[in-house]
Amino acid sequence: VTLRSNIKEDEAIFGSHAVNIESAAYMRVKLSTNGPNGFLALGAKSPTDFNPRQRTELLSFFACILQSTIQRWFPQGL
């Protein structure tokens, strides 16, 4: 999990909504044991909602649960 605050227009990730996103949390999600990794980005309008000095246990837990769920959907891989 990586947290960033005070970001400006990251269109590669947030597309046309990038003008509204000022802080973000980025998480890597392994989609299957043999497949590619996924990328989850959560954006916030406030520049301080996600801050690099915040703890990331709950976001890590969320990414882990999401990863487990996706891997169950595709037991043979993608």
PDB file of C-alpha atoms in Angstrom:
ATOM      1  CA  VAL A   1       0.000   0.000   0.000  1.00  0.00           C
ATOM      2  CA  THR A   2       1.268   3.420  -0.955  1.00  0.00           C
ATOM      3  CA  LEU A   3      -0.413   6.621   0.203  1.00  0.00           C
ATOM      4  CA  ARG A   4       0.061   9.964  -1.518  1.00  0.00           C
ATOM      5  CA  SER A   5      -1.258  13.380  -0.566  1.00  0.00           C
ATOM      6  CA  ASN A   6      -1.435  16.667  -2.457  1.00  0.00           C
ATOM      7  CA  ILE A   7      -1.298  15.004  -5.874  1.00  0.00           C
ATOM      8  CA  LYS A   8      -2.258  16.793  -9.065  1.00  0.00           C
ATOM      9  CA  GLU A   9      -4.061  15.318 -12.074  1.00  0.00           C
ATOM     10  CA  ASP A  10      -2.888  11.726 -12.463  1.00  0.00           C
ATOM     11  CA  GLU A  11      -4.860  11.018 -15.649  1.00  0.00           C
ATOM     12  CA  ALA A  12      -3.043   7.746 -16.325  1.00  0.00           C
ATOM     13  CA  ILE A  13      -4.797   6.268 -13.288  1.00  0.00           C
ATOM     14  CA  PHE A  14      -7.958   8.293 -12.685  1.00  0.00           C
ATOM     15  CA  GLY A  15      -8.809   9.321 -16.255  1.00  0.00           C
ATOM     16  CA  SER A  16     -11.170  12.264 -16.629  1.00  0.00           C
ATOM     17  CA  HIS A  17     -11.805  12.319 -12.859  1.00  0.00           C
ATOM     18  CA  ALA A  18      -8.155  13.147 -12.169  1.00  0.00           C
ATOM     19  CA  VAL A  19      -8.910  16.881 -11.855  1.00  0.00           C
ATOM     20  CA  ASN A  20     -10.934  16.091  -8.706  1.00  0.00           C
ATOM     21  CA  ILE A  21      -8.423  13.740  -7.039  1.00  0.00           C
ATOM     22  CA  GLU A  22      -5.929  15.295  -4.623  1.00  0.00           C
ATOM     23  CA  SER A  23      -4.836  12.313  -2.524  1.00  0.00           C
ATOM     24  CA  ALA A  24      -4.735   8.602  -3.247  1.00  0.00           C
ATOM     25  CA  ALA A  25      -4.089   5.103  -1.929  1.00  0.00           C
ATOM     26  CA  TYR A  26      -2.517   2.551  -4.283  1.00  0.00           C
ATOM     27  CA  MET A  27      -2.595  -1.201  -3.674  1.00  0.00           C
ATOM     28  CA  ARG A  28      -1.176  -4.161  -5.592  1.00  0.00           C
ATOM     29  CA  VAL A  29      -3.505  -7.152  -5.923  1.00  0.00           C
ATOM     30  CA  LYS A  30      -2.274 -10.526  -7.193  1.00  0.00           C
ATOM     31  CA  LEU A  31      -5.114 -11.729  -9.440  1.00  0.00           C
ATOM     32  CA  SER A  32      -4.012 -15.374  -9.635  1.00  0.00           C
ATOM     33  CA  THR A  33      -1.017 -17.488  -8.666  1.00  0.00           C
ATOM     34  CA  ASN A  34       0.297 -17.603 -12.236  1.00  0.00           C
ATOM     35  CA  GLY A  35      -1.283 -14.468 -13.640  1.00  0.00           C
ATOM     36  CA  PRO A  36      -0.526 -10.773 -13.645  1.00  0.00           C
ATOM     37  CA  ASN A  37      -0.841  -8.414 -10.719  1.00  0.00           C
ATOM     38  CA  GLY A  38      -3.720  -5.998 -10.488  1.00  0.00           C
ATOM     39  CA  PHE A  39      -3.670  -2.418  -9.299  1.00  0.00           C
ATOM     40  CA  LEU A  40      -6.324  -0.774  -7.116  1.00  0.00           C
ATOM     41  CA  ALA A  41      -6.358   2.998  -6.745  1.00  0.00           C
ATOM     42  CA  LEU A  42      -8.635   4.857  -4.351  1.00  0.00           C
ATOM     43  CA  GLY A  43      -8.812   8.604  -4.808  1.00  0.00           C
ATOM     44  CA  ALA A  44     -10.116  11.390  -2.579  1.00  0.00           C
ATOM     45  CA  LYS A  45     -11.028  15.004  -3.245  1.00  0.00           C
ATOM     46  CA  SER A  46      -9.313  16.199  -0.092  1.00  0.00           C
ATOM     47  CA  PRO A  47      -5.519  16.605  -0.348  1.00  0.00           C
ATOM     48  CA  THR A  48      -5.064  15.082   3.117  1.00  0.00           C
ATOM     49  CA  ASP A  49      -7.521  12.151   3.174  1.00  0.00           C
ATOM     50  CA  PHE A  50      -4.641   9.826   2.268  1.00  0.00           C
ATOM     51  CA  ASN A  51      -1.318  10.780   3.765  1.00  0.00           C
ATOM     52  CA  PRO A  52       2.040   8.927   3.584  1.00  0.00           C
ATOM     53  CA  ARG A  53       2.350   9.174   7.380  1.00  0.00           C
ATOM     54  CA  GLN A  54      -0.896   7.289   7.986  1.00  0.00           C
ATOM     55  CA  ARG A  55      -0.878   3.632   8.940  1.00  0.00           C
ATOM     56  CA  THR A  56      -1.988   1.193   6.251  1.00  0.00           C
ATOM     57  CA  GLU A  57      -3.149  -1.942   8.100  1.00  0.00           C
ATOM     58  CA  LEU A  58      -6.825  -1.616   7.150  1.00  0.00           C
ATOM     59  CA  LEU A  59      -6.059  -0.879   3.507  1.00  0.00           C
ATOM     60  CA  SER A  60      -3.672  -3.850   3.436  1.00  0.00           C
ATOM     61  CA  PHE A  61      -6.400  -6.025   4.931  1.00  0.00           C
ATOM     62  CA  PHE A  62      -8.889  -4.752   2.340  1.00  0.00           C
ATOM     63  CA  ALA A  63      -6.449  -5.518  -0.506  1.00  0.00           C
ATOM     64  CA  CYS A  64      -5.837  -9.007   0.918  1.00  0.00           C
ATOM     65  CA  ILE A  65      -9.579  -9.769   1.109  1.00  0.00           C
ATOM     66  CA  LEU A  66     -10.127  -8.429  -2.407  1.00  0.00           C
ATOM     67  CA  GLN A  67      -7.210 -10.522  -3.668  1.00  0.00           C
ATOM     68  CA  SER A  68      -8.589 -13.693  -2.054  1.00  0.00           C
ATOM     69  CA  THR A  69     -12.044 -13.063  -3.498  1.00  0.00           C
ATOM     70  CA  ILE A  70     -10.743 -12.502  -7.032  1.00  0.00           C
ATOM     71  CA  GLN A  71      -8.547 -15.603  -6.831  1.00  0.00           C
ATOM     72  CA  ARG A  72     -11.616 -17.673  -5.892  1.00  0.00           C
ATOM     73  CA  TRP A  73     -13.483 -16.354  -8.937  1.00  0.00           C
ATOM     74  CA  PHE A  74     -10.654 -17.559 -11.216  1.00  0.00           C
ATOM     75  CA  PRO A  75      -9.187 -20.695  -9.606  1.00  0.00           C
ATOM     76  CA  GLN A  76      -7.391 -21.670 -12.853  1.00  0.00           C
ATOM     77  CA  GLY A  77      -5.898 -18.208 -13.280  1.00  0.00           C
ATOM     78  CA  LEU A  78      -6.568 -15.514 -15.812  1.00  0.00           C
TER      79      LEU A  78
END
